[in-house]
PDB file of C-alpha atoms and ligand atoms in Angstrom:
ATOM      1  CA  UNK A   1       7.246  17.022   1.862  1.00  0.00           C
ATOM      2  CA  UNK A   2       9.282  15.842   4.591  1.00  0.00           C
ATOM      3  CA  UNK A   3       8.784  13.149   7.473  1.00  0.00           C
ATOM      4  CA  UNK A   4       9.063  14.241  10.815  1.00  0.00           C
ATOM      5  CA  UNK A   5       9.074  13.352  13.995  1.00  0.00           C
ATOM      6  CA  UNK A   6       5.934  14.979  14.353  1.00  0.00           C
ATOM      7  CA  UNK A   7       4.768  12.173  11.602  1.00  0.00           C
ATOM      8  CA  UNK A   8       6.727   9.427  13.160  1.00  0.00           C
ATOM      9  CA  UNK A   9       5.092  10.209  16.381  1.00  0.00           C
ATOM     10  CA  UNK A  10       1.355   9.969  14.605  1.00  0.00           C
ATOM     11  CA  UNK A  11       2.402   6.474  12.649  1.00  0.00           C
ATOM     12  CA  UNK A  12       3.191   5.403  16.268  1.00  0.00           C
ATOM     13  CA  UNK A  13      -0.399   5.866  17.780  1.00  0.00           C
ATOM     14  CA  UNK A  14      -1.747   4.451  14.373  1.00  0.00           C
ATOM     15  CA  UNK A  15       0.092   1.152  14.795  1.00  0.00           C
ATOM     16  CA  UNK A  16      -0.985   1.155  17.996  1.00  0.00           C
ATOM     17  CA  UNK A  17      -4.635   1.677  17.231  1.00  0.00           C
ATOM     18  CA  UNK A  18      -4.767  -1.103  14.608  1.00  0.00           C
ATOM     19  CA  UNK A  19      -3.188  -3.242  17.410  1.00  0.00           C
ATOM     20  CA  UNK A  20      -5.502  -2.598  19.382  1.00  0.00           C
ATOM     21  CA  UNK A  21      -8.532  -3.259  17.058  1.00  0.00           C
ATOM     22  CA  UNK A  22      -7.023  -7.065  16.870  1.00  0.00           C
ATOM     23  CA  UNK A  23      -4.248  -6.673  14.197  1.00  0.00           C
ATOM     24  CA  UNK A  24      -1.638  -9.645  15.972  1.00  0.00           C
ATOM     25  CA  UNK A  25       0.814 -10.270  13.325  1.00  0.00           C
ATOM     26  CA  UNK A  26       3.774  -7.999  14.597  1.00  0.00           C
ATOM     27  CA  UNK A  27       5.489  -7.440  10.760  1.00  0.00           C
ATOM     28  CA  UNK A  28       1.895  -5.797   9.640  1.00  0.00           C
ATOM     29  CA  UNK A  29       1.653  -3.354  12.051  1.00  0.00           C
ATOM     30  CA  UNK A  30       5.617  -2.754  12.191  1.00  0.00           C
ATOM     31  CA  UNK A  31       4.499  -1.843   8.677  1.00  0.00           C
ATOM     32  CA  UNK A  32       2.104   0.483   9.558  1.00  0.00           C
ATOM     33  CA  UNK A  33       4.419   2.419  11.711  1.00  0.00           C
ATOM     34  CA  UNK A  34       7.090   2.384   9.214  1.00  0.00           C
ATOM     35  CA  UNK A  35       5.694   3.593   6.002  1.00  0.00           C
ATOM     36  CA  UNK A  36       5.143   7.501   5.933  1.00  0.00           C
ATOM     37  CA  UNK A  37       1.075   7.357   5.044  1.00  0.00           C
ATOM     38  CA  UNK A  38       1.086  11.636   4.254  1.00  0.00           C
ATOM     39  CA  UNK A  39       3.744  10.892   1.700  1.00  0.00           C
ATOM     40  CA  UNK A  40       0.992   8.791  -0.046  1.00  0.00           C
ATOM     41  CA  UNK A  41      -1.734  11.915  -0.342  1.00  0.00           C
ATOM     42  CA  UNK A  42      -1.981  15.173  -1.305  1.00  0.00           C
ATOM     43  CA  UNK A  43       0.048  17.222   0.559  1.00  0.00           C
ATOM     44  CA  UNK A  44      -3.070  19.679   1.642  1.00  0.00           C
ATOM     45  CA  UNK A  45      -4.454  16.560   3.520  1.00  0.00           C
ATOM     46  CA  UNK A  46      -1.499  15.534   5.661  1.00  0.00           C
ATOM     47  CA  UNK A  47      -3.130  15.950   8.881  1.00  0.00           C
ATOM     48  CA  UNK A  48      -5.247  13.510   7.941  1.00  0.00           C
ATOM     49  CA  UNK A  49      -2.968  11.159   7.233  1.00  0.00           C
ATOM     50  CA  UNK A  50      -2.782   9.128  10.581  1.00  0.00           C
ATOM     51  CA  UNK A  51      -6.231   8.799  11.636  1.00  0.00           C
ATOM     52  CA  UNK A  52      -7.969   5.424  10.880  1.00  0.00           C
ATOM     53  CA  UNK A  53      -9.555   6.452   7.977  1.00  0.00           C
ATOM     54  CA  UNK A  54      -9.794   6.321   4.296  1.00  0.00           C
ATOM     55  CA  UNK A  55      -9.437   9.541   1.829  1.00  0.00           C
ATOM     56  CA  UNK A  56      -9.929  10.439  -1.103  1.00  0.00           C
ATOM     57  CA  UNK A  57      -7.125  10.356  -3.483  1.00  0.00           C
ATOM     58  CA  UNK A  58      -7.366  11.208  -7.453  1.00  0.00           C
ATOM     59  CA  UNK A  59      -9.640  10.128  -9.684  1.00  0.00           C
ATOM     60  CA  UNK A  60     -12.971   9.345  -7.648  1.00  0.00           C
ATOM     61  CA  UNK A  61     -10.546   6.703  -5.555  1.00  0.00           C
ATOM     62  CA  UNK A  62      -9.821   6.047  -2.058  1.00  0.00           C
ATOM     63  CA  UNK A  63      -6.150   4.947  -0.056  1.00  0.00           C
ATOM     64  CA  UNK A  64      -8.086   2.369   2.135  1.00  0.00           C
ATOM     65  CA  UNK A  65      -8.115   2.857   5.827  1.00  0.00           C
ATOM     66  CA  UNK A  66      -4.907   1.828   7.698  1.00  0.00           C
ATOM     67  CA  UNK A  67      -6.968  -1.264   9.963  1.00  0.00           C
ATOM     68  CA  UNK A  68      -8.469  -2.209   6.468  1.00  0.00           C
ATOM     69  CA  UNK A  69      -4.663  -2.714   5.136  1.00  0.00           C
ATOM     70  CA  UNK A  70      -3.810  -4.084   8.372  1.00  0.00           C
ATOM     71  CA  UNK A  71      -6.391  -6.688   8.039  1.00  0.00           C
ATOM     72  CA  UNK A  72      -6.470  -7.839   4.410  1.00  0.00           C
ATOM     73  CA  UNK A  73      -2.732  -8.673   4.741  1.00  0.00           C
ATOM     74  CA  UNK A  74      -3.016  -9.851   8.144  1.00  0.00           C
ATOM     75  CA  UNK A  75      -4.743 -12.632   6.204  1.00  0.00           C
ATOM     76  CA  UNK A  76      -3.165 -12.709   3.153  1.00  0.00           C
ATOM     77  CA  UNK A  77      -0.171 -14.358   5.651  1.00  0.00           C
ATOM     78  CA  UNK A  78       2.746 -12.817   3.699  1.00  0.00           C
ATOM     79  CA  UNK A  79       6.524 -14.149   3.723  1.00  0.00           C
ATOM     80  CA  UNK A  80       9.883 -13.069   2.508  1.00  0.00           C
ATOM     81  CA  UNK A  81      10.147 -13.924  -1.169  1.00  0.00           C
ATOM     82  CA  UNK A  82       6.480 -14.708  -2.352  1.00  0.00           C
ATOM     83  CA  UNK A  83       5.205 -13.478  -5.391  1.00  0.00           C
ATOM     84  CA  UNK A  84       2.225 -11.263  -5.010  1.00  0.00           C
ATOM     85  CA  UNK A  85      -0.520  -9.862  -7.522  1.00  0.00           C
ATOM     86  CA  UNK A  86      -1.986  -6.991  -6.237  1.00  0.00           C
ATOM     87  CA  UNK A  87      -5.267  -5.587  -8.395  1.00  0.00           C
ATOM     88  CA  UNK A  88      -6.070  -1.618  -7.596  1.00  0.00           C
ATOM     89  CA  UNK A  89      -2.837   0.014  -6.814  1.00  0.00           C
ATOM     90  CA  UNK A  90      -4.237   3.304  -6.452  1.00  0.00           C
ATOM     91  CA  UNK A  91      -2.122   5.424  -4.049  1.00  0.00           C
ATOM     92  CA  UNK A  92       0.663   2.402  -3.774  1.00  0.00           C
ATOM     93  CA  UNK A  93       0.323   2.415   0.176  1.00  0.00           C
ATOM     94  CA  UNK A  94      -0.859  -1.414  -0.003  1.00  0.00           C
ATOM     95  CA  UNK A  95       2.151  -1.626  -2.172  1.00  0.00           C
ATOM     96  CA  UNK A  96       4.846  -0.247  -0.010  1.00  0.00           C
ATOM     97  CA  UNK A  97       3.329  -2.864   3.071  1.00  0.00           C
ATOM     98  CA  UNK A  98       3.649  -5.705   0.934  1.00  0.00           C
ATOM     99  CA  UNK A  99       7.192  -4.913  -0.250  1.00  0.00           C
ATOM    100  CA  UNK A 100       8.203  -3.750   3.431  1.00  0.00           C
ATOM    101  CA  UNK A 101       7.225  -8.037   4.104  1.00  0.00           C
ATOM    102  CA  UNK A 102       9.931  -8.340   1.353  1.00  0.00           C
ATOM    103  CA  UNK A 103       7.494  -9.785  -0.744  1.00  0.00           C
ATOM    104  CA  UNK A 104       7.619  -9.384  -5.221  1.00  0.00           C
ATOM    105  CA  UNK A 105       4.816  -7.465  -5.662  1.00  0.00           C
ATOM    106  CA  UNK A 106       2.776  -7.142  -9.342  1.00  0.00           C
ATOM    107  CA  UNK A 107       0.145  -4.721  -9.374  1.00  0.00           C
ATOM    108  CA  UNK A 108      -2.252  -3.455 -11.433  1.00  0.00           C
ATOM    109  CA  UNK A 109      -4.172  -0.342 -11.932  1.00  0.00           C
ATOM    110  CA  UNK A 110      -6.881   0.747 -14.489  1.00  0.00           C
ATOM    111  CA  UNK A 111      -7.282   4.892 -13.785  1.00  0.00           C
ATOM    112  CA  UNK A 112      -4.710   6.296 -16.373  1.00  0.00           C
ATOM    113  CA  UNK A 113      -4.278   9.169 -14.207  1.00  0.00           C
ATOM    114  CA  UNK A 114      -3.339   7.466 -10.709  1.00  0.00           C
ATOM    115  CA  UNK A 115      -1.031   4.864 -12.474  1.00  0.00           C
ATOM    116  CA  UNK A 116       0.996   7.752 -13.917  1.00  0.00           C
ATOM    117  CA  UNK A 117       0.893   9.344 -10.416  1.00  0.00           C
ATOM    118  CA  UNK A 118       1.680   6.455  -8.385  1.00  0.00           C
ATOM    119  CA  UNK A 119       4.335   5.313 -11.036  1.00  0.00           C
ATOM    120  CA  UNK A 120       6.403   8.493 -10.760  1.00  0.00           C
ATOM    121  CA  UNK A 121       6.053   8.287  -6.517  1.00  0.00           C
ATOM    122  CA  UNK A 122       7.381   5.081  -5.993  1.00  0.00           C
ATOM    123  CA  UNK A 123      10.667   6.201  -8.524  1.00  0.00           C
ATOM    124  CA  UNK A 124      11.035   8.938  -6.141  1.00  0.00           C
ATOM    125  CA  UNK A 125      10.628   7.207  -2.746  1.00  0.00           C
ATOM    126  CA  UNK A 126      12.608   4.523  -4.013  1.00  0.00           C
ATOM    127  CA  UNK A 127       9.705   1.523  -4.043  1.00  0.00           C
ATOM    128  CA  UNK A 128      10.178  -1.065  -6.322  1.00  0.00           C
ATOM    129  CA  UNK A 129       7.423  -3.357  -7.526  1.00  0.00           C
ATOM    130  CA  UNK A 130       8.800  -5.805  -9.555  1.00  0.00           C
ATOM    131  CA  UNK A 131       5.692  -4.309 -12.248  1.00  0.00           C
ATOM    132  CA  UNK A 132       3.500  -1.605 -11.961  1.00  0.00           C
ATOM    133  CA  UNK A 133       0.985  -2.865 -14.595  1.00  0.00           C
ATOM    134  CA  UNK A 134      -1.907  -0.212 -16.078  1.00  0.00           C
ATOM    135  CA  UNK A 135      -4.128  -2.318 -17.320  1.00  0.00           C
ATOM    136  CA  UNK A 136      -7.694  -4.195 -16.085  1.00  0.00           C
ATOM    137  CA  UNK A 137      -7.463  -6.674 -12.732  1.00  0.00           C
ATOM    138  CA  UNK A 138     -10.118  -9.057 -13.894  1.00  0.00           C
ATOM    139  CA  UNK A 139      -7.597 -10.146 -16.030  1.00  0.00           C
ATOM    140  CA  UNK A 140      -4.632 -10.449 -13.714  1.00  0.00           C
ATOM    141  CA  UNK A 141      -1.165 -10.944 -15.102  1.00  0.00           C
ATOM    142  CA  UNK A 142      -1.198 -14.310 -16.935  1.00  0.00           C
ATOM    143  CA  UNK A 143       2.137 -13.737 -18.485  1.00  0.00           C
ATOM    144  CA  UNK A 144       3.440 -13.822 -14.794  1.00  0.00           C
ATOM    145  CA  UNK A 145       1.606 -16.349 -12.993  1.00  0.00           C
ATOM    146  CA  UNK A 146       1.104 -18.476 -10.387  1.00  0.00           C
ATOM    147  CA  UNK A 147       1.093 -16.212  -7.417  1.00  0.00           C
ATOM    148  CA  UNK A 148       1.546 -17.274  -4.329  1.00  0.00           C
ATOM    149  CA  UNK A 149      -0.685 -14.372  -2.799  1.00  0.00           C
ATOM    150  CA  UNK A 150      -3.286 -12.443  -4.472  1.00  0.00           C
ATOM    151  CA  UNK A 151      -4.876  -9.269  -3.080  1.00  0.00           C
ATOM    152  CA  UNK A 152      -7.816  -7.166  -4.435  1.00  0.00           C
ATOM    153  CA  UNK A 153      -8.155  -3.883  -2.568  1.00  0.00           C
ATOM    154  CA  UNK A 154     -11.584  -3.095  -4.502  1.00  0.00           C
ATOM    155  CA  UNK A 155     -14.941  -4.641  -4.540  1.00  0.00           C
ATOM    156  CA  UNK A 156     -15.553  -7.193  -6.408  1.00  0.00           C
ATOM    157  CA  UNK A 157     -19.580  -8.245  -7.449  1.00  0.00           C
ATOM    158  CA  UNK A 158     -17.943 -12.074  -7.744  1.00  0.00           C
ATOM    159  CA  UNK A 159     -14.731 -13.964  -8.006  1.00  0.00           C
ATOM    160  CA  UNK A 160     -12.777 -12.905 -11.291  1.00  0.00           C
ATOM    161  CA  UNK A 161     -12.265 -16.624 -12.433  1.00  0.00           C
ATOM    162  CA  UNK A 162      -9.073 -15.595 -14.499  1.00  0.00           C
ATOM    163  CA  UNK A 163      -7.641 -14.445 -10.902  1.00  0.00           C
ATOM    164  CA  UNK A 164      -8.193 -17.607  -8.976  1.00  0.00           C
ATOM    165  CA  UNK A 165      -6.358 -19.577 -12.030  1.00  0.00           C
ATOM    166  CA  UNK A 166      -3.754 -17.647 -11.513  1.00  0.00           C
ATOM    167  CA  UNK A 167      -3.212 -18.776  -8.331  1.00  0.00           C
ATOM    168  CA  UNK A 168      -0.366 -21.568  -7.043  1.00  0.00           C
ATOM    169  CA  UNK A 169      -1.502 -24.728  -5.756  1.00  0.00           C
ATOM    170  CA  UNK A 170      -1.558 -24.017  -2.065  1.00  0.00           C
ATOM    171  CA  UNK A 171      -1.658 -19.960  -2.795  1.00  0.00           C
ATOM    172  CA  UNK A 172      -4.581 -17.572  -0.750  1.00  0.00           C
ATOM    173  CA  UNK A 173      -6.146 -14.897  -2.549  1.00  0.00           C
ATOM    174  CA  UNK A 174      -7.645 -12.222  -0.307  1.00  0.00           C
ATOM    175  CA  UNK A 175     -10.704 -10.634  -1.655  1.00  0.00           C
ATOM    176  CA  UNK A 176     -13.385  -8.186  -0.278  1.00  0.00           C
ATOM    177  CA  UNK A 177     -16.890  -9.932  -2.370  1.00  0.00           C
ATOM    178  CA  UNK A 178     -19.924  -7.674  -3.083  1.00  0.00           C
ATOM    179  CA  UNK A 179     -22.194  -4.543  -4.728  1.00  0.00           C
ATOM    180  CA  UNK A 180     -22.851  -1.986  -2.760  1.00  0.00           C
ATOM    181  CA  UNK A 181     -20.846  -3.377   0.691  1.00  0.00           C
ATOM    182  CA  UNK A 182     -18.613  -6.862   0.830  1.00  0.00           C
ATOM    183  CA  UNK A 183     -17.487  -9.656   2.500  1.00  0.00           C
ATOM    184  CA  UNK A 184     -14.003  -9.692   3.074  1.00  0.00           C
ATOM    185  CA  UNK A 185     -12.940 -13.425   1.238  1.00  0.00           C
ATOM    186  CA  UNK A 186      -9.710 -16.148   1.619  1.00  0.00           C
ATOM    187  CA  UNK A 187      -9.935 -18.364  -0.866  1.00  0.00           C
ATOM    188  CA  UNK A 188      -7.213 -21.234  -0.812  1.00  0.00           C
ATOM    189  CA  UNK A 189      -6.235 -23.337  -3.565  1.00  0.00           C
ATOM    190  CA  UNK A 190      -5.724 -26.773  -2.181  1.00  0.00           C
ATOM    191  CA  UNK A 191      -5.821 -28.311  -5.729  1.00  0.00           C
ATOM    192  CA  UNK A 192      -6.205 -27.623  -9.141  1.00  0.00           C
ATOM    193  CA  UNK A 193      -9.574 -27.912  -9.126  1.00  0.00           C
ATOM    194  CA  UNK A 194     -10.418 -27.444  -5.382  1.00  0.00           C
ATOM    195  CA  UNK A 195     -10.559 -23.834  -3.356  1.00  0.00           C
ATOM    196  CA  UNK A 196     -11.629 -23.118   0.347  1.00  0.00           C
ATOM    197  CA  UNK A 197     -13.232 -19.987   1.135  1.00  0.00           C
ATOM    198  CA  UNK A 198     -13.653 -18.357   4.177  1.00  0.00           C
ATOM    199  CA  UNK A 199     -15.352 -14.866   5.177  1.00  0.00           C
ATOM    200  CA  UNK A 200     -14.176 -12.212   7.892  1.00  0.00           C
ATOM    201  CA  UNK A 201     -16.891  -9.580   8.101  1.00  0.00           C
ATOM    202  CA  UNK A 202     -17.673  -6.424   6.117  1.00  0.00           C
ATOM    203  CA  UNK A 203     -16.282  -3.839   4.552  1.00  0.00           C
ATOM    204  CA  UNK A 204     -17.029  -1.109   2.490  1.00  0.00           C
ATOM    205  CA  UNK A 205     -14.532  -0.545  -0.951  1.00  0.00           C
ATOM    206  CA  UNK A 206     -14.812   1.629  -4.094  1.00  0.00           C
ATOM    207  CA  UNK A 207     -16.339  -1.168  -6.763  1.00  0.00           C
ATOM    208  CA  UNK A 208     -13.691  -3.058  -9.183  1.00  0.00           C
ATOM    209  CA  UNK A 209     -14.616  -1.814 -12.451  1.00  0.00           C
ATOM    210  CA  UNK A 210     -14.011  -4.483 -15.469  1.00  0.00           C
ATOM    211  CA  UNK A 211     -13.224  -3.338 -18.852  1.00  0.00           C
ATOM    212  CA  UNK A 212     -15.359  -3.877 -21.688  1.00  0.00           C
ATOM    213  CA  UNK A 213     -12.982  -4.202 -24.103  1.00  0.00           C
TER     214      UNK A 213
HETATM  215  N1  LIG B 301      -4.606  -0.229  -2.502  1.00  0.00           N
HETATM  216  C1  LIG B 301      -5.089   1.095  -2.776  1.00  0.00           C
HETATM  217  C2  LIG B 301      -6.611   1.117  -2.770  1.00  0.00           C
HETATM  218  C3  LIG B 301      -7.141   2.024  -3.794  1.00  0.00           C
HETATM  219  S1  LIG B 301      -8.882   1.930  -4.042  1.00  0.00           S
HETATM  220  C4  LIG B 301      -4.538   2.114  -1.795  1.00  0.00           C
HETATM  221  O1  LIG B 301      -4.187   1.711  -0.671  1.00  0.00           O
HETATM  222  O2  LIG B 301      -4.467   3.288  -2.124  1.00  0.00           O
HETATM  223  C5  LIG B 301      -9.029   0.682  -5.286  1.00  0.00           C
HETATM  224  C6  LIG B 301      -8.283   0.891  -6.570  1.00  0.00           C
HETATM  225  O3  LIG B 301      -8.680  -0.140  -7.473  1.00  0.00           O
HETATM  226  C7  LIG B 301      -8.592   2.208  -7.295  1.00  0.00           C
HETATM  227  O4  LIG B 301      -7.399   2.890  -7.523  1.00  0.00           O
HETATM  228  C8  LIG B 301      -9.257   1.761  -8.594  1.00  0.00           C
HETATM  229  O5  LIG B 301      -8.974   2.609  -9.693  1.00  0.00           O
HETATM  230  C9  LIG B 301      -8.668   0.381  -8.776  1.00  0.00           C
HETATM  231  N2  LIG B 301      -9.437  -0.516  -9.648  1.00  0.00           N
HETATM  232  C10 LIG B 301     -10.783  -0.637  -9.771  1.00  0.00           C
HETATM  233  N3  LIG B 301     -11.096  -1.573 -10.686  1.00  0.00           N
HETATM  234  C11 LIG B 301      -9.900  -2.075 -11.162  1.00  0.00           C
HETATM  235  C12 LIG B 301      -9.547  -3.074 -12.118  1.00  0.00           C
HETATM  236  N4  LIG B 301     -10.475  -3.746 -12.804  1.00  0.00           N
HETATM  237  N5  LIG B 301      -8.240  -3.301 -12.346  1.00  0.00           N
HETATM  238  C13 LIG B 301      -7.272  -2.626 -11.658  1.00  0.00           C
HETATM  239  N6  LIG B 301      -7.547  -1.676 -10.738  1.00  0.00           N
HETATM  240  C14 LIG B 301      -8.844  -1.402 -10.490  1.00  0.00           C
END
């Protein structure tokens, strides 16, 4: 599959629609009319590729809806060089916006069958996470920490404890909190012991599953 112009002129409207829904920080949406979305599906579903939307990708999961990106790393407040544990990488689109803010991205996935997928795309489009990890998010990546960000791009029924300790002094962890819909959640560290949380409305993820074993 190629990318157009017929593409690049979709992306364009995209970026313009999450602009206009209140995304303000000019790098996020340049990202969203940047990365080619329909390279990030199945190739059957292209023309769905640049409306607002989520789909479904393999494995019962879902590529989040472009404003939903938009917004979680909107306030996630990205820059150059920070290290950043992502948990659900799913179709890698998340991915490729937090390495197109030239951030070191970690991330994690659990479904066998869209890690393998996901790891082979990026080789081939030329993204490079500095890990693609398969492996359960509750968990995080203690061998790597502190992060400076953290994003979770599937709902959570409560803060994973192990994820907020993994977490830099001064580091925000974006987080979307709930069963059946959520809270989208920042949660500063301002000290070793001490977090602030704020909330920013609802949204409506695929759960984050935790591993028994
Ligand atoms: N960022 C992705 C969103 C995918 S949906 C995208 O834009 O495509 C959420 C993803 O979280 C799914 O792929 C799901 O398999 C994964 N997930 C759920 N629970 C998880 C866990 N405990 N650890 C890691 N990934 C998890």
């Amino acid at each position: 599959m190629k990318d157009t112009f017929k593409h690049q002129g979709m992306r364009n409207k995209l970026a313009d629609t999450v602009a206009a829904k209140g995304i303000e920080d000019k790098k996020v949406v340049d990202a969203i009319r940047s990365i080619p979305r329909h390279l990030f599906m199945d190739s059957s579903f292209e023309d769905h590729a640049y409306q607002d939307k989520p789909f479904p990708i393999a494995a019962e999961q879902t590529i989040s809806q472009p404003y939903t990106v938009a917004f979680q790393t909107e306030l996630l407040d990205v820059l150059p060089g920070h290290k950043v544990l992502e948990i659900g990488t799913g179709s890698g689109y998340q991915t490729a916006v937090l390495l197109h803010l030239k951030s070191k991205v970690y991330t994690v996935e659990r479904q066998l069958e869209l890690f393998k997928k996901t790891n082979i795309f990026f080789k081939k489009m030329g993204y490079r996470p500095k890990k693609l990890v398969f492996g359960d998010g509750y968990k995080g990546l203690p061998e790597h920490a502190p992060f400076d960000r953290i994003i979770v791009t599937a709902g959570a029924p409560e803060v994973p404890k192990k994820l907020l300790s993994q977490l830099k002094i001064g580091g925000k962890m974006v987080i979307p909190v709930g069963e059946e819909d959520q809270v989208m959640m920042r949660i500063t560290r301002n000290s070793e012991t001490e977090f602030k949380r704020e909330t920013f409305g609802n949204f409506r993820f695929v759960p984050l599953l935790e591993d028994k074993n």
